[in-house]
Every structure is written in C-alpha cells, then in structure tokens.
XYZ file of N, CA and C in Angstrom:
282
model
N 31.695 -2.885 -63.191
C 31.306 -4.237 -63.538
C 30.307 -4.726 -62.501
N 29.412 -5.580 -62.916
C 28.347 -6.103 -62.060
C 28.766 -7.456 -61.490
N 28.448 -7.643 -60.195
C 28.735 -8.895 -59.492
C 27.460 -9.380 -58.824
N 27.414 -10.651 -58.554
C 26.267 -11.238 -57.881
C 26.737 -11.996 -56.642
N 25.910 -11.995 -55.624
C 26.243 -12.690 -54.380
C 25.006 -13.412 -53.876
N 25.236 -14.561 -53.288
C 24.172 -15.314 -52.622
C 24.616 -15.584 -51.199
N 23.728 -15.259 -50.273
C 24.017 -15.492 -48.862
C 22.964 -16.448 -48.326
N 23.419 -17.522 -47.694
C 22.529 -18.559 -47.174
C 22.564 -18.588 -45.656
N 21.396 -18.798 -45.070
C 21.256 -18.974 -43.630
C 20.725 -20.387 -43.406
N 21.564 -21.266 -42.884
C 21.197 -22.676 -42.735
C 20.078 -22.879 -41.716
N 20.044 -22.081 -40.672
C 19.048 -22.278 -39.618
C 17.633 -21.986 -40.114
N 17.458 -20.866 -40.806
C 16.114 -20.485 -41.247
C 15.816 -20.940 -42.669
N 16.842 -21.315 -43.416
C 16.643 -21.663 -44.815
C 16.563 -20.429 -45.705
N 16.804 -19.268 -45.114
C 16.738 -18.026 -45.879
C 17.893 -17.902 -46.854
N 17.613 -17.259 -47.977
C 18.638 -17.018 -48.988
C 18.455 -15.615 -49.530
N 19.542 -14.876 -49.571
C 19.504 -13.549 -50.168
C 20.290 -13.546 -51.458
N 19.745 -12.882 -52.473
C 20.420 -12.732 -53.755
C 20.657 -11.251 -53.960
N 21.908 -10.877 -54.194
C 22.281 -9.470 -54.293
C 23.098 -9.244 -55.552
N 22.918 -8.096 -56.158
C 23.764 -7.655 -57.251
C 24.378 -6.334 -56.841
N 25.653 -6.163 -57.171
C 26.330 -4.923 -56.824
C 27.389 -4.608 -57.866
N 27.735 -3.332 -57.949
C 28.745 -2.869 -58.889
C 30.054 -2.637 -58.155
N 31.134 -2.960 -58.830
C 32.466 -2.695 -58.311
C 33.408 -2.572 -59.497
N 34.660 -2.387 -59.204
C 35.648 -2.211 -60.268
C 35.845 -3.507 -61.052
N 36.317 -3.367 -62.283
C 36.548 -4.546 -63.124
C 37.650 -5.434 -62.582
N 38.537 -4.864 -61.775
C 39.644 -5.651 -61.232
C 39.361 -6.182 -59.825
N 38.085 -6.268 -59.441
C 37.728 -6.745 -58.104
C 38.379 -8.096 -57.798
N 38.395 -8.997 -58.769
C 38.927 -10.340 -58.506
C 40.450 -10.391 -58.517
N 41.102 -9.253 -58.685
C 42.543 -9.188 -58.470
C 42.861 -8.986 -56.991
N 41.831 -8.581 -56.209
C 41.999 -8.387 -54.772
C 42.016 -9.728 -54.052
N 42.387 -9.695 -52.785
C 42.332 -10.930 -51.984
C 40.881 -11.297 -51.718
N 40.653 -12.535 -51.338
C 39.294 -13.018 -51.083
C 38.604 -12.203 -49.994
N 39.316 -11.884 -48.900
C 38.668 -11.125 -47.832
C 38.373 -9.685 -48.260
N 39.171 -9.108 -49.150
C 38.870 -7.768 -49.665
C 37.626 -7.779 -50.555
N 37.417 -8.855 -51.287
C 36.215 -8.997 -52.124
C 34.979 -9.086 -51.240
N 35.053 -9.864 -50.166
C 33.927 -9.969 -49.225
C 33.658 -8.610 -48.586
N 34.704 -7.890 -48.242
C 34.537 -6.554 -47.669
C 33.828 -5.626 -48.654
N 34.153 -5.711 -49.942
C 33.475 -4.901 -50.960
C 31.984 -5.222 -50.990
N 31.631 -6.501 -50.848
C 30.220 -6.890 -50.815
C 29.535 -6.296 -49.585
N 30.137 -6.435 -48.412
C 29.517 -5.905 -47.199
C 29.454 -4.383 -47.217
N 30.397 -3.719 -47.882
C 30.303 -2.267 -48.056
C 29.025 -1.920 -48.816
N 28.725 -2.692 -49.855
C 27.484 -2.490 -50.616
C 26.268 -2.700 -49.713
N 26.264 -3.773 -48.931
C 25.133 -4.062 -48.044
C 24.918 -2.910 -47.062
N 25.985 -2.467 -46.444
C 25.874 -1.403 -45.442
C 25.462 -0.069 -46.061
N 26.040 0.288 -47.195
C 25.794 1.601 -47.799
C 24.492 1.682 -48.596
N 24.161 0.622 -49.330
C 23.037 0.686 -50.255
C 21.771 -0.007 -49.778
N 21.890 -0.947 -48.855
C 20.707 -1.697 -48.424
C 20.332 -1.351 -46.985
N 21.251 -1.562 -46.057
C 20.949 -1.314 -44.645
C 20.963 0.178 -44.295
N 21.792 0.931 -44.988
C 21.995 2.361 -44.716
C 22.607 2.611 -43.340
N 23.295 1.608 -42.803
C 24.050 1.762 -41.555
C 25.096 0.655 -41.472
N 26.045 0.828 -40.588
C 27.108 -0.168 -40.410
C 26.551 -1.428 -39.779
N 27.154 -2.536 -40.122
C 26.780 -3.809 -39.508
C 28.067 -4.507 -39.069
N 27.932 -5.378 -38.112
C 29.083 -6.141 -37.653
C 29.009 -7.549 -38.222
N 30.144 -8.037 -38.662
C 30.231 -9.390 -39.196
C 31.658 -9.870 -39.000
N 31.795 -11.175 -39.002
C 33.134 -11.763 -38.902
C 33.220 -12.929 -39.863
N 34.408 -13.122 -40.416
C 34.645 -14.248 -41.312
C 35.416 -15.324 -40.576
N 34.968 -16.561 -40.755
C 35.688 -17.693 -40.195
C 36.611 -18.324 -41.228
N 36.192 -18.278 -42.483
C 37.045 -18.773 -43.565
C 36.593 -18.138 -44.873
N 37.535 -18.030 -45.793
C 37.238 -17.466 -47.098
C 38.244 -18.036 -48.099
N 37.758 -18.328 -49.299
C 38.664 -18.825 -50.331
C 38.210 -18.281 -51.680
N 39.189 -18.160 -52.577
C 38.912 -17.661 -53.920
C 39.320 -18.714 -54.934
N 38.394 -19.061 -55.812
C 38.681 -19.945 -56.928
C 39.036 -19.044 -58.104
N 40.330 -18.958 -58.410
C 40.794 -18.030 -59.445
C 40.281 -18.405 -60.837
N 40.230 -19.695 -61.142
C 39.805 -20.141 -62.471
C 38.337 -19.804 -62.733
N 37.477 -20.018 -61.752
C 36.038 -19.755 -61.900
C 35.643 -18.351 -61.459
N 36.595 -17.639 -60.827
C 36.343 -16.287 -60.334
C 35.142 -16.264 -59.391
N 35.234 -17.105 -58.360
C 34.201 -17.214 -57.329
C 34.871 -17.149 -55.970
N 34.280 -16.369 -55.069
C 34.738 -16.320 -53.681
C 33.670 -16.968 -52.816
N 34.089 -17.828 -51.904
C 33.202 -18.463 -50.942
C 33.668 -18.087 -49.549
N 32.734 -17.641 -48.715
C 33.080 -17.225 -47.352
C 32.072 -17.805 -46.370
N 32.567 -18.121 -45.181
C 31.704 -18.531 -44.079
C 31.993 -17.600 -42.916
N 30.948 -17.230 -42.209
C 31.134 -16.331 -41.085
C 29.853 -16.149 -40.307
N 29.782 -15.045 -39.588
C 28.618 -14.750 -38.759
C 28.269 -13.274 -38.852
N 26.964 -13.011 -38.896
C 26.470 -11.649 -38.775
C 26.227 -11.392 -37.298
N 26.715 -10.277 -36.812
C 26.529 -9.906 -35.421
C 25.313 -8.986 -35.380
N 24.240 -9.460 -34.793
C 22.991 -8.705 -34.772
C 23.012 -7.637 -33.688
N 22.191 -6.612 -33.864
C 22.137 -5.515 -32.896
C 21.575 -5.941 -31.550
N 20.670 -6.881 -31.557
C 20.011 -7.287 -30.319
C 20.881 -8.271 -29.535
N 20.330 -8.836 -28.523
C 21.053 -9.790 -27.684
C 21.020 -11.211 -28.251
N 20.657 -11.350 -29.503
C 20.612 -12.656 -30.141
C 22.032 -13.138 -30.442
N 22.218 -14.450 -30.481
C 23.546 -14.963 -30.855
C 23.861 -14.628 -32.319
N 25.142 -14.599 -32.688
C 25.517 -14.326 -34.088
C 24.840 -15.302 -35.044
N 24.539 -14.830 -36.230
C 23.835 -15.611 -37.249
C 24.842 -16.131 -38.273
N 25.095 -17.440 -38.313
C 26.059 -17.987 -39.276
C 25.566 -17.799 -40.718
N 26.514 -17.604 -41.635
C 26.152 -17.473 -43.042
C 27.188 -18.154 -43.926
N 26.739 -18.487 -45.133
C 27.595 -18.941 -46.224
C 27.360 -17.952 -47.353
N 28.435 -17.425 -47.921
C 28.346 -16.388 -48.944
C 29.158 -16.808 -50.156
N 28.584 -16.626 -51.339
C 29.303 -16.862 -52.588
C 29.167 -15.622 -53.461
N 30.294 -15.174 -54.008
C 30.336 -13.975 -54.856
C 30.976 -14.356 -56.186
N 30.373 -13.898 -57.286
C 30.894 -14.189 -58.627
C 30.579 -13.019 -59.549
N 31.208 -13.034 -60.712
C 30.840 -12.065 -61.734
C 29.405 -12.333 -62.162
N 28.682 -11.265 -62.432
C 27.284 -11.392 -62.835
C 27.200 -12.111 -64.180
N 26.280 -13.045 -64.253
C 26.074 -13.804 -65.478
C 24.764 -13.365 -66.130
N 24.714 -13.348 -67.429
C 23.501 -12.965 -68.140
C 22.471 -14.089 -68.151
N 22.832 -15.264 -67.656
C 21.921 -16.414 -67.671
C 20.810 -16.248 -66.679
C-alpha cells in the first residue's frame, strides 16, 4: 500500500513530500513504529545510509489514519539538531 508523508522545517520553511510503500496493516502498528517505517524508507531509498533522529512526541489519529510526529534530525556535522514536524497518511488519489 502507498503512503504519503510531509516533513516541515520551521526554521528554513523547507517542506519535503515523500511517498513510500509499506504493508496494508501499517496503521495497526503504534505511532512510533509507523514513523520508524517512514525513516527506514528515507535511509534505504533516499539517503542510502543511516541517519540519526529523535522523536519528542508522536500521536496517531485512528479515525483519520494520520500520524503526527515532532522531533529532530541529528546532522552529521557539528550543527545543532534540526527540528521537524512530520505527518504520515494513506496516499490519496487527490
């Protein structure tokens, strides 16, 4: 099944839009497991290497089947962590 994710960076105004495939029962998992599935896609299919990240909060809206997470990307350089807001949902044909 296809899923879509949007990641926002408040400091730069940057926004990433990602689509990834996972199992049809992805939303039966916990919210943090769903976020981990997204980051697995980022690391394996986009970056082609492991990345460090941490979640500060995550919640799942069961009725709308949307996960919202806030956290930080830990960059390789000596830069401070980059805060992010992430939303994951089932892919819509709209």
